[in-house]
mmCIF file of C-alpha atoms in Angstrom:
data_model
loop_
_atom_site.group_PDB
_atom_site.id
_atom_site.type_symbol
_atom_site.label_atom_id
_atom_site.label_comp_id
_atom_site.label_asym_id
_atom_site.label_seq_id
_atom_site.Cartn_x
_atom_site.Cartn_y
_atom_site.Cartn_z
ATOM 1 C CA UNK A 258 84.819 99.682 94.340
ATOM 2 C CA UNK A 259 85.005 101.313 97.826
ATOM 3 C CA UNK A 260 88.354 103.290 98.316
ATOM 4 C CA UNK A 261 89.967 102.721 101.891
ATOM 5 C CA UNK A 262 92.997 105.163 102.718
ATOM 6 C CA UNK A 263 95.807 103.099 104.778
ATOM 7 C CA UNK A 264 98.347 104.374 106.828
ATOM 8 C CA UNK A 265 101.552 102.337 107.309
ATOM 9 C CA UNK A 266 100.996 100.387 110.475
ATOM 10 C CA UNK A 267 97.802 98.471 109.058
ATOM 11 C CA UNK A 268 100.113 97.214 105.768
ATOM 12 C CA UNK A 269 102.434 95.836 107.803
ATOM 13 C CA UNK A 270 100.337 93.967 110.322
ATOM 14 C CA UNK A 271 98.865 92.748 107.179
ATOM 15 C CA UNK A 272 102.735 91.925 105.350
ATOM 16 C CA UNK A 273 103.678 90.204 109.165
ATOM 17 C CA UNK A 274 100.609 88.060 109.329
ATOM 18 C CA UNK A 275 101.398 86.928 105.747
ATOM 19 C CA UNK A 276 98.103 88.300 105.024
ATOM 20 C CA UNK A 277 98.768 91.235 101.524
ATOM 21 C CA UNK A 278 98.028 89.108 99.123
ATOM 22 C CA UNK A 279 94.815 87.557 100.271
ATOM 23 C CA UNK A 280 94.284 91.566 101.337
ATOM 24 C CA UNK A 281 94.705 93.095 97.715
ATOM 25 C CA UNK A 282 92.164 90.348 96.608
ATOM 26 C CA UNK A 283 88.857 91.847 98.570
ATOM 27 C CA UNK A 284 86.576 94.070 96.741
ATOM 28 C CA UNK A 285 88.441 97.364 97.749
ATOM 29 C CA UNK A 286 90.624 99.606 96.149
ATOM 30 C CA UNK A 287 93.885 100.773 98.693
ATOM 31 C CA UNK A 288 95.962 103.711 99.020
ATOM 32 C CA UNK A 289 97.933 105.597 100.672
ATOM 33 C CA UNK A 290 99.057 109.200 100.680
ATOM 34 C CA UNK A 291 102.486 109.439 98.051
ATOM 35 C CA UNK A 292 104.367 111.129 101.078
ATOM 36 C CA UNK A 293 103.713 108.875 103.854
ATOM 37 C CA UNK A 294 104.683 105.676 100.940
ATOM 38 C CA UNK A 295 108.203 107.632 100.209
ATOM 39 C CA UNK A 296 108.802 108.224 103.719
ATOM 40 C CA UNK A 297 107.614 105.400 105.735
ATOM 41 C CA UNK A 298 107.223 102.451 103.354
ATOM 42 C CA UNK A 299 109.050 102.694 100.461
ATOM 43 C CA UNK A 300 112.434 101.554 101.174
ATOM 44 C CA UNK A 301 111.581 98.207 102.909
ATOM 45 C CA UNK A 302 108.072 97.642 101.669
ATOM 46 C CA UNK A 303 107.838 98.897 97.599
ATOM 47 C CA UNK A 304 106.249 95.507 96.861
ATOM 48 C CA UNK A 305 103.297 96.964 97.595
ATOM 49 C CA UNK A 306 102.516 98.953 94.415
ATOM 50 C CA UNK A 307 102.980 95.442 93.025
ATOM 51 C CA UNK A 308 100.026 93.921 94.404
ATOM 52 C CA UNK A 309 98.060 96.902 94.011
ATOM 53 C CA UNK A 310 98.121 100.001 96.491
ATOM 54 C CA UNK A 311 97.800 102.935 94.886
ATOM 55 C CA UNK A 312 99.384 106.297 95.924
ATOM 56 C CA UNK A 313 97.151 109.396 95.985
ATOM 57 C CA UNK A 314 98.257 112.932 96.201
ATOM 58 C CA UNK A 315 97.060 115.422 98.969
ATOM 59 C CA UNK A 316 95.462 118.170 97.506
ATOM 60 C CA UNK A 317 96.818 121.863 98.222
ATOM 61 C CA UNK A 318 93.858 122.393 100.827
ATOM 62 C CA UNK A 319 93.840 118.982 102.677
ATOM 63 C CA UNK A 320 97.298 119.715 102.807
ATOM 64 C CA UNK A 321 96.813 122.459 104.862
ATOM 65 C CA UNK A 322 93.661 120.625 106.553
ATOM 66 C CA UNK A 323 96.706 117.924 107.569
ATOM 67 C CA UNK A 324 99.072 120.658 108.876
ATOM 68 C CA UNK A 325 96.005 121.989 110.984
ATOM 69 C CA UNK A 326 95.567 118.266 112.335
ATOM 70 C CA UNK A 327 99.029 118.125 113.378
ATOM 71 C CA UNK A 328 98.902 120.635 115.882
ATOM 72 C CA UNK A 329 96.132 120.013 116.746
ATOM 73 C CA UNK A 330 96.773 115.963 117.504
ATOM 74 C CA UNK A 331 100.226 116.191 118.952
ATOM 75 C CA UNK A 332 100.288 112.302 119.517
ATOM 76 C CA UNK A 333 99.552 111.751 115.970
ATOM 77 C CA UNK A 334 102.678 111.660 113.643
ATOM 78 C CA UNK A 335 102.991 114.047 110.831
ATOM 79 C CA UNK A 336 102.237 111.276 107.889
ATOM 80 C CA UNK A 337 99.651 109.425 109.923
ATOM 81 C CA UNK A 338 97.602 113.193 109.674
ATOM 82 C CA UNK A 339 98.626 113.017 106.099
ATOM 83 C CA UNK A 340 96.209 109.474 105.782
ATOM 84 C CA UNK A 341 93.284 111.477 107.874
ATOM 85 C CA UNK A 342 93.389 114.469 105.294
ATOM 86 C CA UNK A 343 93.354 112.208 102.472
ATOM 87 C CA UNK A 344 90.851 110.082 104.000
ATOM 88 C CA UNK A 345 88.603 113.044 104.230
ATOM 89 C CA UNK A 346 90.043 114.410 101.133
ATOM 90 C CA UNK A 347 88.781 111.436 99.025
ATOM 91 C CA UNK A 348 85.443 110.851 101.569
ATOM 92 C CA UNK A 349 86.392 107.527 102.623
ATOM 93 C CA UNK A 350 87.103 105.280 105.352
ATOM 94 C CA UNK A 351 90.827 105.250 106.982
ATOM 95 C CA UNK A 352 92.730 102.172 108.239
ATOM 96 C CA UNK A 353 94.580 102.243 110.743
ATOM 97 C CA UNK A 354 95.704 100.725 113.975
ATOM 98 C CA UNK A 355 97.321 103.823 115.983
ATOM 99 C CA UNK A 356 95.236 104.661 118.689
ATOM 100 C CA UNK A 357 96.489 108.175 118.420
ATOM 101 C CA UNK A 358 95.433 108.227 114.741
ATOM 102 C CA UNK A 359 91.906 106.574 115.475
ATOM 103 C CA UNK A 360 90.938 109.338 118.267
ATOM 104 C CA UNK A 361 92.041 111.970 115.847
ATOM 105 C CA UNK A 362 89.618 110.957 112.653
ATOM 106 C CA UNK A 363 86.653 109.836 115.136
ATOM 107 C CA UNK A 364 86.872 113.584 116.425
ATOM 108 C CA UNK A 365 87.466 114.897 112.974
ATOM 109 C CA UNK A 366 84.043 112.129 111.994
ATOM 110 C CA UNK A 367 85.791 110.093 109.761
ATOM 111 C CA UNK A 368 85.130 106.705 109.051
ATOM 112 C CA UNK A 369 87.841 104.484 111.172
ATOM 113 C CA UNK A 370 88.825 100.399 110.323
ATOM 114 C CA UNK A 371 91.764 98.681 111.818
ATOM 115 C CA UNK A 372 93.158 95.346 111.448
ATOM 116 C CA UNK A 373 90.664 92.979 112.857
ATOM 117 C CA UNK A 374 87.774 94.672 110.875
ATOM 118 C CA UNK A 375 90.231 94.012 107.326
ATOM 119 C CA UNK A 376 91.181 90.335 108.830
ATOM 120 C CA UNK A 377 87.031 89.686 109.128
ATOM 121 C CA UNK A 378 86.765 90.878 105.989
ATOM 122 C CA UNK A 379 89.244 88.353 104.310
ATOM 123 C CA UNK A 380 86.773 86.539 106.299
ATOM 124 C CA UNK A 381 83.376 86.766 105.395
ATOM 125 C CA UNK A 382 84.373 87.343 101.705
ATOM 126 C CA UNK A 383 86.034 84.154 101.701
ATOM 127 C CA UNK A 384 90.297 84.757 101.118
ATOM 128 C CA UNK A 385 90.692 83.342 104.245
ATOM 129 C CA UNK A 386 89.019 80.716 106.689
ATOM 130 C CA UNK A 387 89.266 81.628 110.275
ATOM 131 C CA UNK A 388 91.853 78.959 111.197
ATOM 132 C CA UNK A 389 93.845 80.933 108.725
ATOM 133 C CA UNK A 390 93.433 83.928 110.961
ATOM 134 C CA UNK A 391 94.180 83.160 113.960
ATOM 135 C CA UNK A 392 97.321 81.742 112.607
ATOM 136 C CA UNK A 393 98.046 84.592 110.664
ATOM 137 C CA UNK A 394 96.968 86.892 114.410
ATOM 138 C CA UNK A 395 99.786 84.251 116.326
ATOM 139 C CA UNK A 396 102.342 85.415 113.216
ATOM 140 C CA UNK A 397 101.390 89.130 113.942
ATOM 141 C CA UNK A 398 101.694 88.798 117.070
ATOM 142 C CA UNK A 399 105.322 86.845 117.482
ATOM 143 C CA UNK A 400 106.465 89.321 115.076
ATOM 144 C CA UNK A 401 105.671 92.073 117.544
ATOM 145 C CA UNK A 402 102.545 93.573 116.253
ATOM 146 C CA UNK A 403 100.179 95.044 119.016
ATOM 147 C CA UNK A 404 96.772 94.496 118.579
ATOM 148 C CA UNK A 405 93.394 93.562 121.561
ATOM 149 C CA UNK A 406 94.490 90.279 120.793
ATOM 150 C CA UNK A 407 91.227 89.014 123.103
ATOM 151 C CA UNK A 408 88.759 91.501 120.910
ATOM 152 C CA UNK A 409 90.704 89.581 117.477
ATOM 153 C CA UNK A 410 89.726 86.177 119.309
ATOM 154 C CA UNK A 411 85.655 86.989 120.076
ATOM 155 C CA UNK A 412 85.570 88.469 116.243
ATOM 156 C CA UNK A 413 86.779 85.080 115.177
ATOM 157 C CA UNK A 414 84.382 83.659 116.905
ATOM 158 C CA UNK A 415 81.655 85.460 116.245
ATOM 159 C CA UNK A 416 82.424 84.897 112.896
ATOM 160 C CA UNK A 417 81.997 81.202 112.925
ATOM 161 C CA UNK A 418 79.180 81.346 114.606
ATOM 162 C CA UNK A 419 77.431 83.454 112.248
ATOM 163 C CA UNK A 420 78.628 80.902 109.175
ATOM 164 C CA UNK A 421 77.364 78.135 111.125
#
């Protein structure tokens, strides 16, 4: 099963468009680095080891790789570096939705998903239809998630056309 790393922002996207379950049922195994889970999720969002993310430790030297990627990303937070290193770490694709994040691994030539790519995903494997996802992108959005709403719309579309 095909390990994604996630940083925080793409679980709760997922959590606002009432979309983890459905998530943790796709043919991928999710985790996030231990630190960034204590620091950034735990308190509000510990649910999540329930339905199945995993924690994963960073290793002494992609420890140091992440302290190297923090000065060297200054827009990129601390923890969201930590996902990058681990991503690269465990040679696998990273999930996020920071913009600051994504320009940092596609320089560093890691593998990049956000949102929309997981929400076509629930997609085309069949969790979700796409009536389901636009709803779930209006629930996203009203709870104040930022995402190229219009680029969420023509994947949707695309989508149907393709399963027509």
């Amino acid at each position: 099963m095909q390990l994604l790393i996630s940083d925080a922002n793409i679980l709760i996207d997922m959590e606002e468009g009432g979309l983890l379950e459905a998530m943790f049922s796709l043919p991928y195994q999710f985790a996030t680095p231990d630190i960034l889970f204590v620091e950034e999720l735990e308190e509000a969002h510990s649910h999540l080891l329930e339905l199945g993310l995993e924690l994963k430790e960073i290793l002494p030297a992609s420890m140091m790789y992440a302290m190297e990627l923090t000065t060297k990303y200054r827009k990129a937070s601390r923890n969201d570096c930590f996902a990058l290193a681990l991503a690269k770490q465990e040679s696998c694709p990273l999930l996020t939705g920071d913009m600051a994040l994504r320009n940092a691994a596609e320089k560093e030539a890691a593998i990049v998903n956000g949102t929309i790519w997981l929400v076509s995903q629930l997609v085309v494997h069949q969790q979700i239809n796409t009536e389901q996802a636009r709803a779930a992108y209006k629930q996203m959005q009203s709870n104040g998630r930022r995402l190229p709403w219009h680029i969420a719309e023509q994947e949707l579309i695309l989508l149907e056309k393709n399963s027509a």
